[in-house]
Structure formats: C-alpha cells, structure tokens
Amino acid sequence: MADSDTAIVGLAIIARDLAKRLKRRQRKWEKYFFRRKKKMAILFLRLSEIYLRRETVLRRFWQEPSRGKSLFWERTASQWVDDNLWVENFRMSRNSFLAICRELSEVLHKKDTRFRKAITLEKRVVVCLWHLATGEDMRSLGWRFDIGKSTACQIVNDVCEAIAVVLLQNVIKWPTGEALKSVLKGFKEEWQFPQCAGAIDGTHVPIAAPSEYPSNYYNRKCFYSIIMQAVVDHAYRFIDIYIKWPGKVHDARVFSNSSLFHKGQQGQLFPNWTENIGNCEVPITLIGDAAYPLLPWLIKGFQDDGNLSRSQIQFNRSLSSARMVVEGAFGRLKCRFRCLLKRNDTSLQKLPVKIAACCALHNICEMNGEKFNPEWLQNDVNNNINIINDVHIPDATAINIRQALTNFFSAQNA
C-alpha cells in the first residue's frame, strides 16, 4: 500500500511539473507572436508612409555620372517659340507636335517610381522625331538627350509603334465618298489627268546587310534595301502603303502580291463612277509606270519602241507629268525624315513600323500645311524608275480606256 501511494505522489509531481512547463512555453509563444505582430505592424506603417510620400530616391550609380549635363530638350528645344526652329529640327510646328503628344499620351505615358522619375511624354516624342528627321545614331542620340543608348533605341521603337497603332489608320486611308471626289478633282485640276484617284510607285529604303539571305535584299542599284509600295493622292499624301519585300524583288511582283491588287481585281477599290471621254466610259483609275500591268483600273504609258505616234507621245508626257506627284511624295518623305535616306540599322522586324510611322508623320505635316524647305531635297533620293519589257497581256477594256485618254490629251493639245 505504501508503494502505491508513493507512485501516485510521484505521478502527481510529474504532472504538476509538466503543466508548469506547458504554461511557461505557452507564455513564451504568446510573447513571441506579440512581438512579431508588433514588428509587422511597424513595418506596414513605414511602408505605407513611404508609399504615400512617393518620394523619388536618386540612386548614386543609376546612370553614367557624366550624363545630365547638356539638357538639350529641357533647357533649349522646349523653350523655342519660333516655329521655324521646330520645322527645321523636328519637321513640324510646335502645335502639331503638341497635338501628336495628346494623341499618343494614353499609350506612351509612364509613371514615376521610387527609383527615378520617368522620361516625360514630350521628351520621348522629341527623341523619336529628332532621330527620324536627322538619322542620328543611337549613341549620339543618347548623349544629346542625356539618356542611355539602349533607352534611346527603346524610345524610338516605342514611339514609332505608337504612331503606327494610334495615328496611322486615321491619316493614311483609302479615299471614299467626298474625299474621293476631292482627289479626282485635284488630279483633274492640278495635274490635268481625268478620272485619276492616285499614282502608284515603289521606292527603296537602305538597310544594313541582313544576316539571313542577304542576296535577296541586294537591289539592282547595288545596295541592300527593302521596298515600299505606295499610292499617293494629288496633294503628296499617302493613301496606301505596303512595306514588306526585299530590295531584289521587282515592283510588279510586289504589286501582284499586295492587297491593293486583289481588291482592284475584285472591283472593290472604287465605286462605279465613270466619265464619258471620247465615246468611252472611263472608270476611276490609278496611274503607274512601265513596271506595272495595264489594267482597267491601272493606266500606264505606251512602251517606247521608237515607233510611237504623236498622240501616244503626248499621252506618255501627260501621264508622266501626273505621276510626278508620287515621286515628289517620296522625295518629300525621305528629305523630311532623313533616316530613310541613310542605311538603317533597325531590325527587319521593326523597320516596316518605322517606315510606316514616317509616312504617317509626313501626312500629318502635309495636312497641317507644314513648311517644306526645298534645301532639304537632294539628288540621291532612291525613287524606283523601272523600264522593262511589257510581258503582261492587257485586256481589251484597258486598251480602250487608255486609247480614249490618249485621244483626250491629243485633242487638248491640237
């Protein structure tokens, strides 16, 4: 009996000690969790305070120390009030520049962070315009605007893409309705060519030799390029562009693979508006050079084999005179945005977007009546002038339309 009592007492003592240990451990864990919650609350309060202040911390080595000295945009260009300086350097007036910034604000606007302030929208657009207007390389562009070379490259690509997405569809579009009537009237009054809705041609844009299939891009003028096919209205404005093919490809092949050709063949380009010229119902047409086929909706000159009649020669002269508008548009485009005159180091994936952005900006300048300085023109604009044998067999309708126009111009000059 004594042994059992001793055992019970021993167990009671052990249970008491175990309970004390459990209580001590519980109090210890409660204190630990309390301290942890207190630390988390303090950390949350500090982070909230920093977020609400949104202070920008200037990092010591965030950018190369020698940058940030010239401030060309902040202290010089942004202060210009003379539109002549804006047109000379950015190819457009200050008002046109600000209008473009407003259009692109939703796409290009960036927020400041704690690490650094974002490059402003206006500066991003100016960097791109300067590059497009001068063709300045990215290293020099970065030093001029106090940004890194890679940042300059990214800004140019971003702004060009934004222009192509936001502005292109609004400023380069096929004329319809009253706009089409205005183009027809313009060609008839300014270029003396009736029933013409546009002039088509192609031009080469120089590029660096690509790493893959470089021979495909080496054109007959002995440099590497890609081709832009364009249709231009009477006022030097682009109404259709097609940028894709390597420089070695002929204009006729580019044309036959374009959506313009397929729409024309299906009768989807123009409404059925005709004008009676020489007892022939002449539809709305485009005009092109010898590289293009003779179609009911595309008129070109007679092939000069040395046996042309006087009326055919006169027709060729009238058509060539009207076609000057597309060559003039290419000249104004390239001399306004001189990056298209120099060898482009832009990747082939991004270059079509860059060219399209230049075309959109060109149309904006023409629509806003921006001054074009004749001194910008130079002789090395790479317009495509093709003289080839006519291997396309035209249909009778196209021949009759061209003959009616030939008689029309012959009668005018009789």
PDB file of C-alpha atoms in Angstrom, residues 15-258:
ATOM      1  CA  ALA A  15       2.052  16.087 -13.873  1.00  0.00           C
ATOM      2  CA  ARG A  16       2.455  19.313 -11.938  1.00  0.00           C
ATOM      3  CA  ASP A  17       5.916  19.920 -13.402  1.00  0.00           C
ATOM      4  CA  LEU A  18       4.658  19.130 -16.928  1.00  0.00           C
ATOM      5  CA  ALA A  19       1.767  21.586 -16.535  1.00  0.00           C
ATOM      6  CA  LYS A  20       4.164  24.294 -15.370  1.00  0.00           C
ATOM      7  CA  ARG A  21       6.401  23.671 -18.367  1.00  0.00           C
ATOM      8  CA  LEU A  22       3.439  23.839 -20.753  1.00  0.00           C
ATOM      9  CA  LYS A  23       2.295  27.132 -19.218  1.00  0.00           C
ATOM     10  CA  ARG A  24       5.795  28.603 -19.480  1.00  0.00           C
ATOM     11  CA  ARG A  25       6.050  27.502 -23.123  1.00  0.00           C
ATOM     12  CA  GLN A  26       2.601  28.939 -23.889  1.00  0.00           C
ATOM     13  CA  ARG A  27       3.528  32.284 -22.319  1.00  0.00           C
ATOM     14  CA  LYS A  28       6.783  32.253 -24.296  1.00  0.00           C
ATOM     15  CA  TRP A  29       4.982  31.644 -27.609  1.00  0.00           C
ATOM     16  CA  GLU A  30       2.415  34.342 -26.793  1.00  0.00           C
ATOM     17  CA  LYS A  31       5.188  36.863 -26.189  1.00  0.00           C
ATOM     18  CA  TYR A  32       6.929  35.799 -29.440  1.00  0.00           C
ATOM     19  CA  PHE A  33       3.788  36.186 -31.569  1.00  0.00           C
ATOM     20  CA  PHE A  34       3.002  39.508 -29.887  1.00  0.00           C
ATOM     21  CA  ARG A  35       6.472  40.870 -30.693  1.00  0.00           C
ATOM     22  CA  ARG A  36       6.188  39.572 -34.285  1.00  0.00           C
ATOM     23  CA  LYS A  37       2.796  41.194 -34.805  1.00  0.00           C
ATOM     24  CA  LYS A  38       4.186  44.419 -33.383  1.00  0.00           C
ATOM     25  CA  LYS A  39       7.156  44.354 -35.787  1.00  0.00           C
ATOM     26  CA  MET A  40       4.892  43.571 -38.787  1.00  0.00           C
ATOM     27  CA  ALA A  41       2.585  46.429 -37.832  1.00  0.00           C
ATOM     28  CA  ILE A  42       5.527  48.851 -37.608  1.00  0.00           C
ATOM     29  CA  LEU A  43       6.885  47.640 -40.977  1.00  0.00           C
ATOM     30  CA  PHE A  44       3.464  48.035 -42.599  1.00  0.00           C
ATOM     31  CA  LEU A  45       3.140  51.566 -41.225  1.00  0.00           C
ATOM     32  CA  ARG A  46       6.572  52.522 -42.551  1.00  0.00           C
ATOM     33  CA  LEU A  47       5.857  51.079 -45.999  1.00  0.00           C
ATOM     34  CA  SER A  48       2.530  52.868 -46.095  1.00  0.00           C
ATOM     35  CA  GLU A  49       4.232  56.135 -45.177  1.00  0.00           C
ATOM     36  CA  ILE A  50       6.814  55.686 -47.945  1.00  0.00           C
ATOM     37  CA  TYR A  51       4.127  54.802 -50.497  1.00  0.00           C
ATOM     38  CA  LEU A  52       2.021  57.806 -49.562  1.00  0.00           C
ATOM     39  CA  ARG A  53       5.001  60.137 -49.820  1.00  0.00           C
ATOM     40  CA  ARG A  54       6.118  58.575 -53.140  1.00  0.00           C
ATOM     41  CA  GLU A  55       9.467  60.215 -52.887  1.00  0.00           C
ATOM     42  CA  THR A  56      11.954  59.630 -55.695  1.00  0.00           C
ATOM     43  CA  VAL A  57      15.309  58.472 -54.417  1.00  0.00           C
ATOM     44  CA  LEU A  58      18.216  59.455 -56.629  1.00  0.00           C
ATOM     45  CA  ARG A  59      20.488  56.438 -56.868  1.00  0.00           C
ATOM     46  CA  ARG A  60      24.161  57.155 -56.890  1.00  0.00           C
ATOM     47  CA  PHE A  61      25.010  54.832 -59.777  1.00  0.00           C
ATOM     48  CA  TRP A  62      21.624  54.730 -61.558  1.00  0.00           C
ATOM     49  CA  GLN A  63      23.120  56.284 -64.708  1.00  0.00           C
ATOM     50  CA  GLU A  64      26.531  57.230 -66.043  1.00  0.00           C
ATOM     51  CA  PRO A  65      27.761  60.200 -63.895  1.00  0.00           C
ATOM     52  CA  SER A  66      28.746  62.418 -66.835  1.00  0.00           C
ATOM     53  CA  ARG A  67      25.202  62.411 -68.262  1.00  0.00           C
ATOM     54  CA  GLY A  68      22.649  65.042 -67.382  1.00  0.00           C
ATOM     55  CA  LYS A  69      24.881  67.973 -68.299  1.00  0.00           C
ATOM     56  CA  SER A  70      23.616  69.267 -71.645  1.00  0.00           C
ATOM     57  CA  LEU A  71      19.819  69.106 -71.059  1.00  0.00           C
ATOM     58  CA  PHE A  72      19.234  69.904 -74.740  1.00  0.00           C
ATOM     59  CA  TRP A  73      15.485  69.362 -74.527  1.00  0.00           C
ATOM     60  CA  GLU A  74      14.861  70.752 -71.046  1.00  0.00           C
ATOM     61  CA  ARG A  75      16.857  73.983 -71.402  1.00  0.00           C
ATOM     62  CA  THR A  76      16.952  74.583 -75.158  1.00  0.00           C
ATOM     63  CA  ALA A  77      14.479  72.936 -77.549  1.00  0.00           C
ATOM     64  CA  SER A  78      11.477  73.072 -75.210  1.00  0.00           C
ATOM     65  CA  GLN A  79      11.964  76.844 -74.906  1.00  0.00           C
ATOM     66  CA  TRP A  80      11.761  77.531 -78.646  1.00  0.00           C
ATOM     67  CA  VAL A  81       8.870  79.806 -79.597  1.00  0.00           C
ATOM     68  CA  ASP A  82       9.878  80.258 -83.252  1.00  0.00           C
ATOM     69  CA  ASP A  83       8.093  77.668 -85.390  1.00  0.00           C
ATOM     70  CA  ASN A  84      10.892  77.879 -87.965  1.00  0.00           C
ATOM     71  CA  LEU A  85      13.230  76.251 -85.440  1.00  0.00           C
ATOM     72  CA  TRP A  86      10.680  73.492 -84.803  1.00  0.00           C
ATOM     73  CA  VAL A  87      10.177  72.819 -88.511  1.00  0.00           C
ATOM     74  CA  GLU A  88      13.921  72.878 -89.196  1.00  0.00           C
ATOM     75  CA  ASN A  89      14.756  70.415 -86.431  1.00  0.00           C
ATOM     76  CA  PHE A  90      11.597  68.346 -85.875  1.00  0.00           C
ATOM     77  CA  ARG A  91       9.908  68.836 -89.292  1.00  0.00           C
ATOM     78  CA  MET A  92       6.714  70.218 -87.756  1.00  0.00           C
ATOM     79  CA  SER A  93       5.429  73.205 -85.814  1.00  0.00           C
ATOM     80  CA  ARG A  94       5.094  73.225 -82.044  1.00  0.00           C
ATOM     81  CA  ASN A  95       1.291  72.998 -82.293  1.00  0.00           C
ATOM     82  CA  SER A  96       1.500  69.885 -84.477  1.00  0.00           C
ATOM     83  CA  PHE A  97       3.990  68.373 -82.036  1.00  0.00           C
ATOM     84  CA  LEU A  98       1.717  69.007 -79.050  1.00  0.00           C
ATOM     85  CA  ALA A  99      -1.265  67.578 -80.955  1.00  0.00           C
ATOM     86  CA  ILE A 100       0.681  64.361 -81.607  1.00  0.00           C
ATOM     87  CA  CYS A 101       1.649  64.168 -77.925  1.00  0.00           C
ATOM     88  CA  ARG A 102      -2.003  64.425 -76.916  1.00  0.00           C
ATOM     89  CA  GLU A 103      -2.942  61.622 -79.315  1.00  0.00           C
ATOM     90  CA  LEU A 104      -0.188  59.337 -78.006  1.00  0.00           C
ATOM     91  CA  SER A 105      -0.483  60.167 -74.305  1.00  0.00           C
ATOM     92  CA  GLU A 106      -2.527  57.098 -73.342  1.00  0.00           C
ATOM     93  CA  VAL A 107      -0.057  54.735 -74.987  1.00  0.00           C
ATOM     94  CA  LEU A 108       3.269  56.370 -74.095  1.00  0.00           C
ATOM     95  CA  HIS A 109       2.680  57.947 -70.669  1.00  0.00           C
ATOM     96  CA  LYS A 110       4.879  56.440 -67.928  1.00  0.00           C
ATOM     97  CA  LYS A 111       4.599  56.769 -64.140  1.00  0.00           C
ATOM     98  CA  ASP A 112       7.336  57.901 -61.751  1.00  0.00           C
ATOM     99  CA  THR A 113       8.742  55.319 -59.342  1.00  0.00           C
ATOM    100  CA  ARG A 114      10.797  55.490 -56.123  1.00  0.00           C
ATOM    101  CA  PHE A 115      13.887  54.652 -58.115  1.00  0.00           C
ATOM    102  CA  ARG A 116      13.717  57.505 -60.625  1.00  0.00           C
ATOM    103  CA  LYS A 117      11.420  59.880 -62.447  1.00  0.00           C
ATOM    104  CA  ALA A 118      10.009  58.682 -65.769  1.00  0.00           C
ATOM    105  CA  ILE A 119      11.073  60.335 -69.028  1.00  0.00           C
ATOM    106  CA  THR A 120       8.300  62.739 -69.941  1.00  0.00           C
ATOM    107  CA  LEU A 121       5.958  62.070 -72.842  1.00  0.00           C
ATOM    108  CA  GLU A 122       7.113  65.191 -74.698  1.00  0.00           C
ATOM    109  CA  LYS A 123      10.770  64.211 -74.409  1.00  0.00           C
ATOM    110  CA  ARG A 124      10.060  60.678 -75.646  1.00  0.00           C
ATOM    111  CA  VAL A 125       8.286  62.011 -78.753  1.00  0.00           C
ATOM    112  CA  VAL A 126      11.042  64.593 -79.358  1.00  0.00           C
ATOM    113  CA  VAL A 127      13.754  61.925 -79.163  1.00  0.00           C
ATOM    114  CA  CYS A 128      11.955  59.913 -81.843  1.00  0.00           C
ATOM    115  CA  LEU A 129      11.292  62.933 -84.087  1.00  0.00           C
ATOM    116  CA  TRP A 130      14.921  64.029 -83.884  1.00  0.00           C
ATOM    117  CA  HIS A 131      16.116  60.580 -84.899  1.00  0.00           C
ATOM    118  CA  LEU A 132      13.634  60.297 -87.770  1.00  0.00           C
ATOM    119  CA  ALA A 133      14.439  63.803 -89.025  1.00  0.00           C
ATOM    120  CA  THR A 134      18.224  63.519 -88.832  1.00  0.00           C
ATOM    121  CA  GLY A 135      19.024  59.800 -88.883  1.00  0.00           C
ATOM    122  CA  GLU A 136      21.332  60.354 -85.901  1.00  0.00           C
ATOM    123  CA  ASP A 137      22.710  57.117 -84.462  1.00  0.00           C
ATOM    124  CA  MET A 138      21.570  55.889 -81.069  1.00  0.00           C
ATOM    125  CA  ARG A 139      24.855  56.617 -79.287  1.00  0.00           C
ATOM    126  CA  SER A 140      24.825  60.280 -80.343  1.00  0.00           C
ATOM    127  CA  LEU A 141      21.090  60.483 -79.726  1.00  0.00           C
ATOM    128  CA  GLY A 142      21.603  59.240 -76.172  1.00  0.00           C
ATOM    129  CA  TRP A 143      24.301  61.826 -75.413  1.00  0.00           C
ATOM    130  CA  ARG A 144      22.231  64.646 -76.926  1.00  0.00           C
ATOM    131  CA  PHE A 145      19.197  63.915 -74.764  1.00  0.00           C
ATOM    132  CA  ASP A 146      21.041  62.601 -71.687  1.00  0.00           C
ATOM    133  CA  ILE A 147      19.736  59.060 -71.886  1.00  0.00           C
ATOM    134  CA  GLY A 148      21.366  55.691 -72.448  1.00  0.00           C
ATOM    135  CA  LYS A 149      21.870  54.250 -75.911  1.00  0.00           C
ATOM    136  CA  SER A 150      19.554  51.335 -75.218  1.00  0.00           C
ATOM    137  CA  THR A 151      16.968  53.723 -73.756  1.00  0.00           C
ATOM    138  CA  ALA A 152      17.127  55.868 -76.915  1.00  0.00           C
ATOM    139  CA  CYS A 153      16.619  52.790 -79.077  1.00  0.00           C
ATOM    140  CA  GLN A 154      13.677  51.621 -76.981  1.00  0.00           C
ATOM    141  CA  ILE A 155      12.069  55.070 -77.071  1.00  0.00           C
ATOM    142  CA  VAL A 156      12.334  55.294 -80.871  1.00  0.00           C
ATOM    143  CA  ASN A 157      10.788  51.842 -81.282  1.00  0.00           C
ATOM    144  CA  ASP A 158       8.009  52.547 -78.766  1.00  0.00           C
ATOM    145  CA  VAL A 159       7.046  55.906 -80.286  1.00  0.00           C
ATOM    146  CA  CYS A 160       7.099  54.548 -83.848  1.00  0.00           C
ATOM    147  CA  GLU A 161       4.895  51.644 -82.796  1.00  0.00           C
ATOM    148  CA  ALA A 162       2.502  54.018 -81.013  1.00  0.00           C
ATOM    149  CA  ILE A 163       2.282  56.204 -84.122  1.00  0.00           C
ATOM    150  CA  ALA A 164       1.590  53.144 -86.279  1.00  0.00           C
ATOM    151  CA  VAL A 165      -1.118  51.896 -83.907  1.00  0.00           C
ATOM    152  CA  VAL A 166      -2.834  55.168 -82.979  1.00  0.00           C
ATOM    153  CA  LEU A 167      -2.294  57.596 -85.869  1.00  0.00           C
ATOM    154  CA  LEU A 168      -1.691  55.527 -88.999  1.00  0.00           C
ATOM    155  CA  GLN A 169      -5.270  54.402 -89.579  1.00  0.00           C
ATOM    156  CA  ASN A 170      -6.513  57.980 -89.231  1.00  0.00           C
ATOM    157  CA  VAL A 171      -4.062  59.714 -91.565  1.00  0.00           C
ATOM    158  CA  ILE A 172      -3.356  57.034 -94.205  1.00  0.00           C
ATOM    159  CA  LYS A 173      -6.669  55.750 -95.502  1.00  0.00           C
ATOM    160  CA  TRP A 174      -8.231  54.964 -98.853  1.00  0.00           C
ATOM    161  CA  PRO A 175     -10.449  57.844-100.048  1.00  0.00           C
ATOM    162  CA  THR A 176     -14.179  57.283-100.289  1.00  0.00           C
ATOM    163  CA  GLY A 177     -17.217  59.478-100.771  1.00  0.00           C
ATOM    164  CA  GLU A 178     -16.453  63.197-100.671  1.00  0.00           C
ATOM    165  CA  ALA A 179     -12.750  62.535-100.071  1.00  0.00           C
ATOM    166  CA  LEU A 180     -12.585  60.534-103.319  1.00  0.00           C
ATOM    167  CA  LYS A 181     -14.366  63.311-105.207  1.00  0.00           C
ATOM    168  CA  SER A 182     -11.811  65.772-103.856  1.00  0.00           C
ATOM    169  CA  VAL A 183      -8.919  63.595-105.076  1.00  0.00           C
ATOM    170  CA  LEU A 184     -10.474  63.202-108.533  1.00  0.00           C
ATOM    171  CA  LYS A 185     -10.971  66.953-108.742  1.00  0.00           C
ATOM    172  CA  GLY A 186      -7.407  67.572-107.570  1.00  0.00           C
ATOM    173  CA  PHE A 187      -5.844  65.349-110.238  1.00  0.00           C
ATOM    174  CA  LYS A 188      -8.012  66.890-112.940  1.00  0.00           C
ATOM    175  CA  GLU A 189      -7.331  70.498-111.988  1.00  0.00           C
ATOM    176  CA  GLU A 190      -3.766  70.370-110.675  1.00  0.00           C
ATOM    177  CA  TRP A 191      -2.285  67.554-112.771  1.00  0.00           C
ATOM    178  CA  GLN A 192      -4.636  67.687-115.791  1.00  0.00           C
ATOM    179  CA  PHE A 193      -5.431  63.973-115.633  1.00  0.00           C
ATOM    180  CA  PRO A 194      -9.137  62.994-115.508  1.00  0.00           C
ATOM    181  CA  GLN A 195     -10.615  60.067-113.570  1.00  0.00           C
ATOM    182  CA  CYS A 196      -7.398  59.545-111.595  1.00  0.00           C
ATOM    183  CA  ALA A 197      -7.586  58.670-107.891  1.00  0.00           C
ATOM    184  CA  GLY A 198      -3.897  58.136-107.205  1.00  0.00           C
ATOM    185  CA  ALA A 199      -0.395  57.473-108.511  1.00  0.00           C
ATOM    186  CA  ILE A 200       1.409  54.240-107.593  1.00  0.00           C
ATOM    187  CA  ASP A 201       5.132  53.563-107.405  1.00  0.00           C
ATOM    188  CA  GLY A 202       7.773  51.868-105.262  1.00  0.00           C
ATOM    189  CA  THR A 203      10.898  53.109-103.534  1.00  0.00           C
ATOM    190  CA  HIS A 204      13.912  51.532-101.839  1.00  0.00           C
ATOM    191  CA  VAL A 205      14.805  52.125 -98.182  1.00  0.00           C
ATOM    192  CA  PRO A 206      18.507  51.352 -97.487  1.00  0.00           C
ATOM    193  CA  ILE A 207      19.317  48.795 -94.797  1.00  0.00           C
ATOM    194  CA  ALA A 208      22.372  47.078 -93.364  1.00  0.00           C
ATOM    195  CA  ALA A 209      23.084  43.702 -94.929  1.00  0.00           C
ATOM    196  CA  PRO A 210      20.929  41.179 -93.019  1.00  0.00           C
ATOM    197  CA  SER A 211      22.487  38.058 -91.555  1.00  0.00           C
ATOM    198  CA  GLU A 212      19.979  35.770 -93.293  1.00  0.00           C
ATOM    199  CA  TYR A 213      19.627  35.654 -97.099  1.00  0.00           C
ATOM    200  CA  PRO A 214      21.467  38.957 -97.733  1.00  0.00           C
ATOM    201  CA  SER A 215      21.474  38.434-101.512  1.00  0.00           C
ATOM    202  CA  ASN A 216      17.671  38.751-101.545  1.00  0.00           C
ATOM    203  CA  TYR A 217      17.968  42.329-100.304  1.00  0.00           C
ATOM    204  CA  TYR A 218      20.697  43.452-102.721  1.00  0.00           C
ATOM    205  CA  ASN A 219      18.879  45.511-105.342  1.00  0.00           C
ATOM    206  CA  ARG A 220      19.762  46.496-108.905  1.00  0.00           C
ATOM    207  CA  LYS A 221      21.106  49.841-107.637  1.00  0.00           C
ATOM    208  CA  CYS A 222      23.829  47.958-105.753  1.00  0.00           C
ATOM    209  CA  PHE A 223      22.793  48.427-102.140  1.00  0.00           C
ATOM    210  CA  TYR A 224      20.736  46.484 -99.604  1.00  0.00           C
ATOM    211  CA  SER A 225      17.150  47.626 -99.172  1.00  0.00           C
ATOM    212  CA  ILE A 226      13.515  46.799 -98.595  1.00  0.00           C
ATOM    213  CA  ILE A 227      10.743  48.068-100.872  1.00  0.00           C
ATOM    214  CA  MET A 228       7.849  50.324-100.002  1.00  0.00           C
ATOM    215  CA  GLN A 229       4.959  50.395-102.468  1.00  0.00           C
ATOM    216  CA  ALA A 230       2.750  53.444-102.086  1.00  0.00           C
ATOM    217  CA  VAL A 231      -0.255  55.144-103.657  1.00  0.00           C
ATOM    218  CA  VAL A 232      -0.296  58.951-103.411  1.00  0.00           C
ATOM    219  CA  ASP A 233      -3.125  61.436-103.921  1.00  0.00           C
ATOM    220  CA  HIS A 234      -2.915  64.785-105.722  1.00  0.00           C
ATOM    221  CA  ALA A 235      -1.538  66.579-102.619  1.00  0.00           C
ATOM    222  CA  TYR A 236       1.561  64.391-101.956  1.00  0.00           C
ATOM    223  CA  ARG A 237      -0.263  62.416 -99.255  1.00  0.00           C
ATOM    224  CA  PHE A 238      -0.041  58.637 -98.929  1.00  0.00           C
ATOM    225  CA  ILE A 239      -3.367  56.821 -99.178  1.00  0.00           C
ATOM    226  CA  ASP A 240      -1.982  53.270 -99.234  1.00  0.00           C
ATOM    227  CA  ILE A 241       1.397  51.783 -98.250  1.00  0.00           C
ATOM    228  CA  TYR A 242       2.775  48.247 -98.491  1.00  0.00           C
ATOM    229  CA  ILE A 243       6.135  47.589 -96.799  1.00  0.00           C
ATOM    230  CA  LYS A 244       7.483  44.070 -96.765  1.00  0.00           C
ATOM    231  CA  TRP A 245       9.501  42.827 -99.726  1.00  0.00           C
ATOM    232  CA  PRO A 246      13.316  42.564-100.114  1.00  0.00           C
ATOM    233  CA  GLY A 247      15.036  45.003-102.466  1.00  0.00           C
ATOM    234  CA  LYS A 248      15.812  42.398-105.127  1.00  0.00           C
ATOM    235  CA  VAL A 249      12.118  41.774-105.832  1.00  0.00           C
ATOM    236  CA  HIS A 250      10.648  43.621-108.813  1.00  0.00           C
ATOM    237  CA  ASP A 251       7.868  46.181-108.406  1.00  0.00           C
ATOM    238  CA  ALA A 252       5.486  44.055-110.492  1.00  0.00           C
ATOM    239  CA  ARG A 253       5.817  41.101-108.108  1.00  0.00           C
ATOM    240  CA  VAL A 254       5.355  43.319-105.061  1.00  0.00           C
ATOM    241  CA  PHE A 255       2.234  44.751-106.686  1.00  0.00           C
ATOM    242  CA  SER A 256       0.747  41.367-107.627  1.00  0.00           C
ATOM    243  CA  ASN A 257       1.114  40.172-104.017  1.00  0.00           C
ATOM    244  CA  SER A 258      -0.424  43.255-102.424  1.00  0.00           C
TER     245      SER A 258
END
